[in-house]
Amino acid sequence: LAKTTQPISMDSYEGQEVNITCSHNNIATNDYITWYQQFPSQGPRFIIQGYKTKVTNEVASLFIPADRKSSTLSLPRVSLSDTAVYYCLVGLNYGGSQGNLIFGKGTKLSVKP
Amino acid sequence: NAGVMQNPRHLVRRRGQEARLRCSPMKGHSHVYWYRQLPEEGLKFMVYLQKENIIDESGMPKERFSAEFPKEGPSILRIQQVVRGDSAAYFCASSPSAGSSYNEQFFGPGTRLTVL
């Protein structure tokens, strides 16, 4: 499974747009890119997943360039409650036996008033 | 529809005791995963189970750790003869049956194990 690299921490202010970029140079053809969010003392929560180009849901957007060697999670108009650790994961869209997710250290986002 | 449930939320054990962590997946989910998280670290995969079967235990320590997901009842992660290094947060996740469109896993709140 491809290794990911993302910034250890980021600071932002309420109302700003936050973009967190993740590098995954060794991504394989079948790999999907998934982002999870984790608040202190809670389990991670799925945010968004994509394969290429752009994906948008009610929470975030995910931008994936044509070479797929990186991806950017975009959080529009963050609030204090978006303070959390954000994990970028790359792995198989499985239907078989490969089930484990590989988490790096994530990006600790701190949103200030 | 209740989410993934884990109990206990906090567990304190002395060195040498046994720890049993329980996980009830979301209704209709037949795939369960266990992860361990040390402070300031990401989650580390331990084991992947389906009902009555261990599919992938490549992340499980070779000794003292075992997991099961019986036909009836919750999944159990068992740690025998705990040591201080076992102190961590243990998360359980579940997902729908194979064939779902993407690999979204739903996580429980975790069990925080402290070994004295």
JSON list of N, CA and C in Angstrom, two decimals, chain A residues 13-53:
[
{"chain": "A", "resi": 13, "resn": "TYR", "atom": "N", "xyz": [-7.86, 30.34, 10.74]},
{"chain": "A", "resi": 13, "resn": "TYR", "atom": "CA", "xyz": [-8.82, 31.14, 11.49]},
{"chain": "A", "resi": 13, "resn": "TYR", "atom": "C", "xyz": [-10.22, 30.82, 11.01]},
{"chain": "A", "resi": 14, "resn": "GLU", "atom": "N", "xyz": [-11.16, 31.06, 11.89]},
{"chain": "A", "resi": 14, "resn": "GLU", "atom": "CA", "xyz": [-12.56, 30.81, 11.54]},
{"chain": "A", "resi": 14, "resn": "GLU", "atom": "C", "xyz": [-12.93, 31.53, 10.25]},
{"chain": "A", "resi": 15, "resn": "GLY", "atom": "N", "xyz": [-13.71, 30.85, 9.42]},
{"chain": "A", "resi": 15, "resn": "GLY", "atom": "CA", "xyz": [-14.19, 31.46, 8.20]},
{"chain": "A", "resi": 15, "resn": "GLY", "atom": "C", "xyz": [-13.27, 31.29, 7.00]},
{"chain": "A", "resi": 16, "resn": "GLN", "atom": "N", "xyz": [-12.02, 30.86, 7.25]},
{"chain": "A", "resi": 16, "resn": "GLN", "atom": "CA", "xyz": [-11.09, 30.68, 6.14]},
{"chain": "A", "resi": 16, "resn": "GLN", "atom": "C", "xyz": [-11.30, 29.32, 5.47]},
{"chain": "A", "resi": 17, "resn": "GLU", "atom": "N", "xyz": [-10.80, 29.23, 4.25]},
{"chain": "A", "resi": 17, "resn": "GLU", "atom": "CA", "xyz": [-10.76, 27.94, 3.57]},
{"chain": "A", "resi": 17, "resn": "GLU", "atom": "C", "xyz": [-9.41, 27.29, 3.89]},
{"chain": "A", "resi": 18, "resn": "VAL", "atom": "N", "xyz": [-9.45, 26.01, 4.20]},
{"chain": "A", "resi": 18, "resn": "VAL", "atom": "CA", "xyz": [-8.23, 25.29, 4.54]},
{"chain": "A", "resi": 18, "resn": "VAL", "atom": "C", "xyz": [-7.99, 24.20, 3.51]},
{"chain": "A", "resi": 19, "resn": "ASN", "atom": "N", "xyz": [-6.77, 24.15, 3.02]},
{"chain": "A", "resi": 19, "resn": "ASN", "atom": "CA", "xyz": [-6.37, 23.12, 2.05]},
{"chain": "A", "resi": 19, "resn": "ASN", "atom": "C", "xyz": [-5.23, 22.30, 2.64]},
{"chain": "A", "resi": 20, "resn": "ILE", "atom": "N", "xyz": [-5.42, 21.02, 2.76]},
{"chain": "A", "resi": 20, "resn": "ILE", "atom": "CA", "xyz": [-4.40, 20.12, 3.28]},
{"chain": "A", "resi": 20, "resn": "ILE", "atom": "C", "xyz": [-3.98, 19.19, 2.15]},
{"chain": "A", "resi": 21, "resn": "THR", "atom": "N", "xyz": [-2.70, 19.24, 1.82]},
{"chain": "A", "resi": 21, "resn": "THR", "atom": "CA", "xyz": [-2.20, 18.44, 0.71]},
{"chain": "A", "resi": 21, "resn": "THR", "atom": "C", "xyz": [-1.49, 17.19, 1.21]},
{"chain": "A", "resi": 22, "resn": "CYS", "atom": "N", "xyz": [-1.70, 16.12, 0.50]},
{"chain": "A", "resi": 22, "resn": "CYS", "atom": "CA", "xyz": [-1.10, 14.83, 0.85]},
{"chain": "A", "resi": 22, "resn": "CYS", "atom": "C", "xyz": [-0.34, 14.31, -0.38]},
{"chain": "A", "resi": 23, "resn": "SER", "atom": "N", "xyz": [0.88, 13.85, -0.16]},
{"chain": "A", "resi": 23, "resn": "SER", "atom": "CA", "xyz": [1.67, 13.27, -1.25]},
{"chain": "A", "resi": 23, "resn": "SER", "atom": "C", "xyz": [1.62, 11.74, -1.17]},
{"chain": "A", "resi": 24, "resn": "HIS", "atom": "N", "xyz": [1.44, 11.13, -2.31]},
{"chain": "A", "resi": 24, "resn": "HIS", "atom": "CA", "xyz": [1.42, 9.66, -2.37]},
{"chain": "A", "resi": 24, "resn": "HIS", "atom": "C", "xyz": [2.01, 9.25, -3.71]},
{"chain": "A", "resi": 25, "resn": "ASN", "atom": "N", "xyz": [3.33, 9.37, -3.81]},
{"chain": "A", "resi": 25, "resn": "ASN", "atom": "CA", "xyz": [4.03, 9.17, -5.07]},
{"chain": "A", "resi": 25, "resn": "ASN", "atom": "C", "xyz": [3.91, 7.76, -5.61]},
{"chain": "A", "resi": 26, "resn": "ASN", "atom": "N", "xyz": [3.74, 6.78, -4.72]},
{"chain": "A", "resi": 26, "resn": "ASN", "atom": "CA", "xyz": [3.72, 5.39, -5.16]},
{"chain": "A", "resi": 26, "resn": "ASN", "atom": "C", "xyz": [2.30, 4.82, -5.26]},
{"chain": "A", "resi": 27, "resn": "ILE", "atom": "N", "xyz": [1.34, 5.68, -5.48]},
{"chain": "A", "resi": 27, "resn": "ILE", "atom": "CA", "xyz": [-0.04, 5.21, -5.56]},
{"chain": "A", "resi": 27, "resn": "ILE", "atom": "C", "xyz": [-0.19, 4.23, -6.71]},
{"chain": "A", "resi": 28, "resn": "ALA", "atom": "N", "xyz": [-0.94, 3.17, -6.46]},
{"chain": "A", "resi": 28, "resn": "ALA", "atom": "CA", "xyz": [-1.15, 2.15, -7.49]},
{"chain": "A", "resi": 28, "resn": "ALA", "atom": "C", "xyz": [-2.42, 2.43, -8.27]},
{"chain": "A", "resi": 29, "resn": "THR", "atom": "N", "xyz": [-2.52, 1.79, -9.41]},
{"chain": "A", "resi": 29, "resn": "THR", "atom": "CA", "xyz": [-3.64, 2.03, -10.32]},
{"chain": "A", "resi": 29, "resn": "THR", "atom": "C", "xyz": [-4.99, 1.82, -9.64]},
{"chain": "A", "resi": 30, "resn": "ASN", "atom": "N", "xyz": [-5.08, 0.80, -8.79]},
{"chain": "A", "resi": 30, "resn": "ASN", "atom": "CA", "xyz": [-6.36, 0.47, -8.16]},
{"chain": "A", "resi": 30, "resn": "ASN", "atom": "C", "xyz": [-6.63, 1.22, -6.86]},
{"chain": "A", "resi": 31, "resn": "ASP", "atom": "N", "xyz": [-5.69, 2.03, -6.41]},
{"chain": "A", "resi": 31, "resn": "ASP", "atom": "CA", "xyz": [-5.83, 2.68, -5.11]},
{"chain": "A", "resi": 31, "resn": "ASP", "atom": "C", "xyz": [-6.81, 3.85, -5.17]},
{"chain": "A", "resi": 32, "resn": "TYR", "atom": "N", "xyz": [-7.60, 3.96, -4.12]},
{"chain": "A", "resi": 32, "resn": "TYR", "atom": "CA", "xyz": [-8.44, 5.13, -3.88]},
{"chain": "A", "resi": 32, "resn": "TYR", "atom": "C", "xyz": [-7.79, 5.99, -2.80]},
{"chain": "A", "resi": 33, "resn": "ILE", "atom": "N", "xyz": [-8.18, 7.24, -2.74]},
{"chain": "A", "resi": 33, "resn": "ILE", "atom": "CA", "xyz": [-7.67, 8.18, -1.75]},
{"chain": "A", "resi": 33, "resn": "ILE", "atom": "C", "xyz": [-8.82, 8.53, -0.81]},
{"chain": "A", "resi": 34, "resn": "THR", "atom": "N", "xyz": [-8.57, 8.35, 0.47]},
{"chain": "A", "resi": 34, "resn": "THR", "atom": "CA", "xyz": [-9.62, 8.54, 1.46]},
{"chain": "A", "resi": 34, "resn": "THR", "atom": "C", "xyz": [-9.11, 9.46, 2.57]},
{"chain": "A", "resi": 35, "resn": "TRP", "atom": "N", "xyz": [-9.97, 10.32, 3.06]},
{"chain": "A", "resi": 35, "resn": "TRP", "atom": "CA", "xyz": [-9.61, 11.21, 4.18]},
{"chain": "A", "resi": 35, "resn": "TRP", "atom": "C", "xyz": [-10.54, 10.93, 5.36]},
{"chain": "A", "resi": 36, "resn": "TYR", "atom": "N", "xyz": [-9.89, 10.86, 6.54]},
{"chain": "A", "resi": 36, "resn": "TYR", "atom": "CA", "xyz": [-10.62, 10.70, 7.78]},
{"chain": "A", "resi": 36, "resn": "TYR", "atom": "C", "xyz": [-10.31, 11.87, 8.71]},
{"chain": "A", "resi": 37, "resn": "GLN", "atom": "N", "xyz": [-11.24, 12.13, 9.61]},
{"chain": "A", "resi": 37, "resn": "GLN", "atom": "CA", "xyz": [-11.11, 13.20, 10.60]},
{"chain": "A", "resi": 37, "resn": "GLN", "atom": "C", "xyz": [-11.19, 12.55, 11.98]},
{"chain": "A", "resi": 38, "resn": "GLN", "atom": "N", "xyz": [-10.33, 12.99, 12.89]},
{"chain": "A", "resi": 38, "resn": "GLN", "atom": "CA", "xyz": [-10.40, 12.44, 14.25]},
{"chain": "A", "resi": 38, "resn": "GLN", "atom": "C", "xyz": [-10.33, 13.57, 15.27]},
{"chain": "A", "resi": 39, "resn": "PHE", "atom": "N", "xyz": [-11.36, 13.61, 16.13]},
{"chain": "A", "resi": 39, "resn": "PHE", "atom": "CA", "xyz": [-11.37, 14.53, 17.26]},
{"chain": "A", "resi": 39, "resn": "PHE", "atom": "C", "xyz": [-10.72, 13.84, 18.45]},
{"chain": "A", "resi": 40, "resn": "PRO", "atom": "N", "xyz": [-10.23, 14.61, 19.41]},
{"chain": "A", "resi": 40, "resn": "PRO", "atom": "CA", "xyz": [-9.61, 14.00, 20.60]},
{"chain": "A", "resi": 40, "resn": "PRO", "atom": "C", "xyz": [-10.57, 13.04, 21.29]},
{"chain": "A", "resi": 41, "resn": "SER", "atom": "N", "xyz": [-10.05, 11.92, 21.68]},
{"chain": "A", "resi": 41, "resn": "SER", "atom": "CA", "xyz": [-10.80, 10.90, 22.43]},
{"chain": "A", "resi": 41, "resn": "SER", "atom": "C", "xyz": [-11.97, 10.31, 21.64]},
{"chain": "A", "resi": 42, "resn": "GLN", "atom": "N", "xyz": [-11.90, 10.38, 20.31]},
{"chain": "A", "resi": 42, "resn": "GLN", "atom": "CA", "xyz": [-12.93, 9.76, 19.48]},
{"chain": "A", "resi": 42, "resn": "GLN", "atom": "C", "xyz": [-12.28, 8.93, 18.39]},
{"chain": "A", "resi": 43, "resn": "GLY", "atom": "N", "xyz": [-13.07, 8.06, 17.80]},
{"chain": "A", "resi": 43, "resn": "GLY", "atom": "CA", "xyz": [-12.59, 7.30, 16.66]},
{"chain": "A", "resi": 43, "resn": "GLY", "atom": "C", "xyz": [-12.62, 8.14, 15.40]},
{"chain": "A", "resi": 44, "resn": "PRO", "atom": "N", "xyz": [-11.82, 7.79, 14.40]},
{"chain": "A", "resi": 44, "resn": "PRO", "atom": "CA", "xyz": [-11.82, 8.54, 13.14]},
{"chain": "A", "resi": 44, "resn": "PRO", "atom": "C", "xyz": [-13.18, 8.48, 12.45]},
{"chain": "A", "resi": 45, "resn": "ARG", "atom": "N", "xyz": [-13.43, 9.51, 11.67]},
{"chain": "A", "resi": 45, "resn": "ARG", "atom": "CA", "xyz": [-14.70, 9.59, 10.94]},
{"chain": "A", "resi": 45, "resn": "ARG", "atom": "C", "xyz": [-14.40, 9.84, 9.48]},
{"chain": "A", "resi": 46, "resn": "PHE", "atom": "N", "xyz": [-15.02, 9.06, 8.62]},
{"chain": "A", "resi": 46, "resn": "PHE", "atom": "CA", "xyz": [-14.84, 9.20, 7.18]},
{"chain": "A", "resi": 46, "resn": "PHE", "atom": "C", "xyz": [-15.30, 10.58, 6.72]},
{"chain": "A", "resi": 47, "resn": "ILE", "atom": "N", "xyz": [-14.47, 11.23, 5.88]},
{"chain": "A", "resi": 47, "resn": "ILE", "atom": "CA", "xyz": [-14.87, 12.53, 5.33]},
{"chain": "A", "resi": 47, "resn": "ILE", "atom": "C", "xyz": [-15.22, 12.41, 3.86]},
{"chain": "A", "resi": 48, "resn": "ILE", "atom": "N", "xyz": [-14.27, 11.88, 3.08]},
{"chain": "A", "resi": 48, "resn": "ILE", "atom": "CA", "xyz": [-14.45, 11.89, 1.64]},
{"chain": "A", "resi": 48, "resn": "ILE", "atom": "C", "xyz": [-13.50, 10.90, 1.00]},
{"chain": "A", "resi": 49, "resn": "GLN", "atom": "N", "xyz": [-13.87, 10.42, -0.16]},
{"chain": "A", "resi": 49, "resn": "GLN", "atom": "CA", "xyz": [-13.01, 9.50, -0.91]},
{"chain": "A", "resi": 49, "resn": "GLN", "atom": "C", "xyz": [-13.11, 9.81, -2.40]},
{"chain": "A", "resi": 50, "resn": "GLY", "atom": "N", "xyz": [-11.99, 9.63, -3.10]},
{"chain": "A", "resi": 50, "resn": "GLY", "atom": "CA", "xyz": [-12.00, 9.86, -4.54]},
{"chain": "A", "resi": 50, "resn": "GLY", "atom": "C", "xyz": [-10.96, 9.04, -5.26]},
{"chain": "A", "resi": 51, "resn": "TYR", "atom": "N", "xyz": [-11.09, 8.98, -6.56]},
{"chain": "A", "resi": 51, "resn": "TYR", "atom": "CA", "xyz": [-10.12, 8.27, -7.38]},
{"chain": "A", "resi": 51, "resn": "TYR", "atom": "C", "xyz": [-9.34, 9.25, -8.28]},
{"chain": "A", "resi": 52, "resn": "LYS", "atom": "N", "xyz": [-10.06, 10.17, -8.91]},
{"chain": "A", "resi": 52, "resn": "LYS", "atom": "CA", "xyz": [-9.40, 11.18, -9.73]},
{"chain": "A", "resi": 52, "resn": "LYS", "atom": "C", "xyz": [-10.28, 12.42, -9.85]},
{"chain": "A", "resi": 53, "resn": "THR", "atom": "N", "xyz": [-9.70, 13.46, -10.36]},
{"chain": "A", "resi": 53, "resn": "THR", "atom": "CA", "xyz": [-10.34, 14.78, -10.58]},
{"chain": "A", "resi": 53, "resn": "THR", "atom": "C", "xyz": [-10.87, 15.35, -9.27]}
]
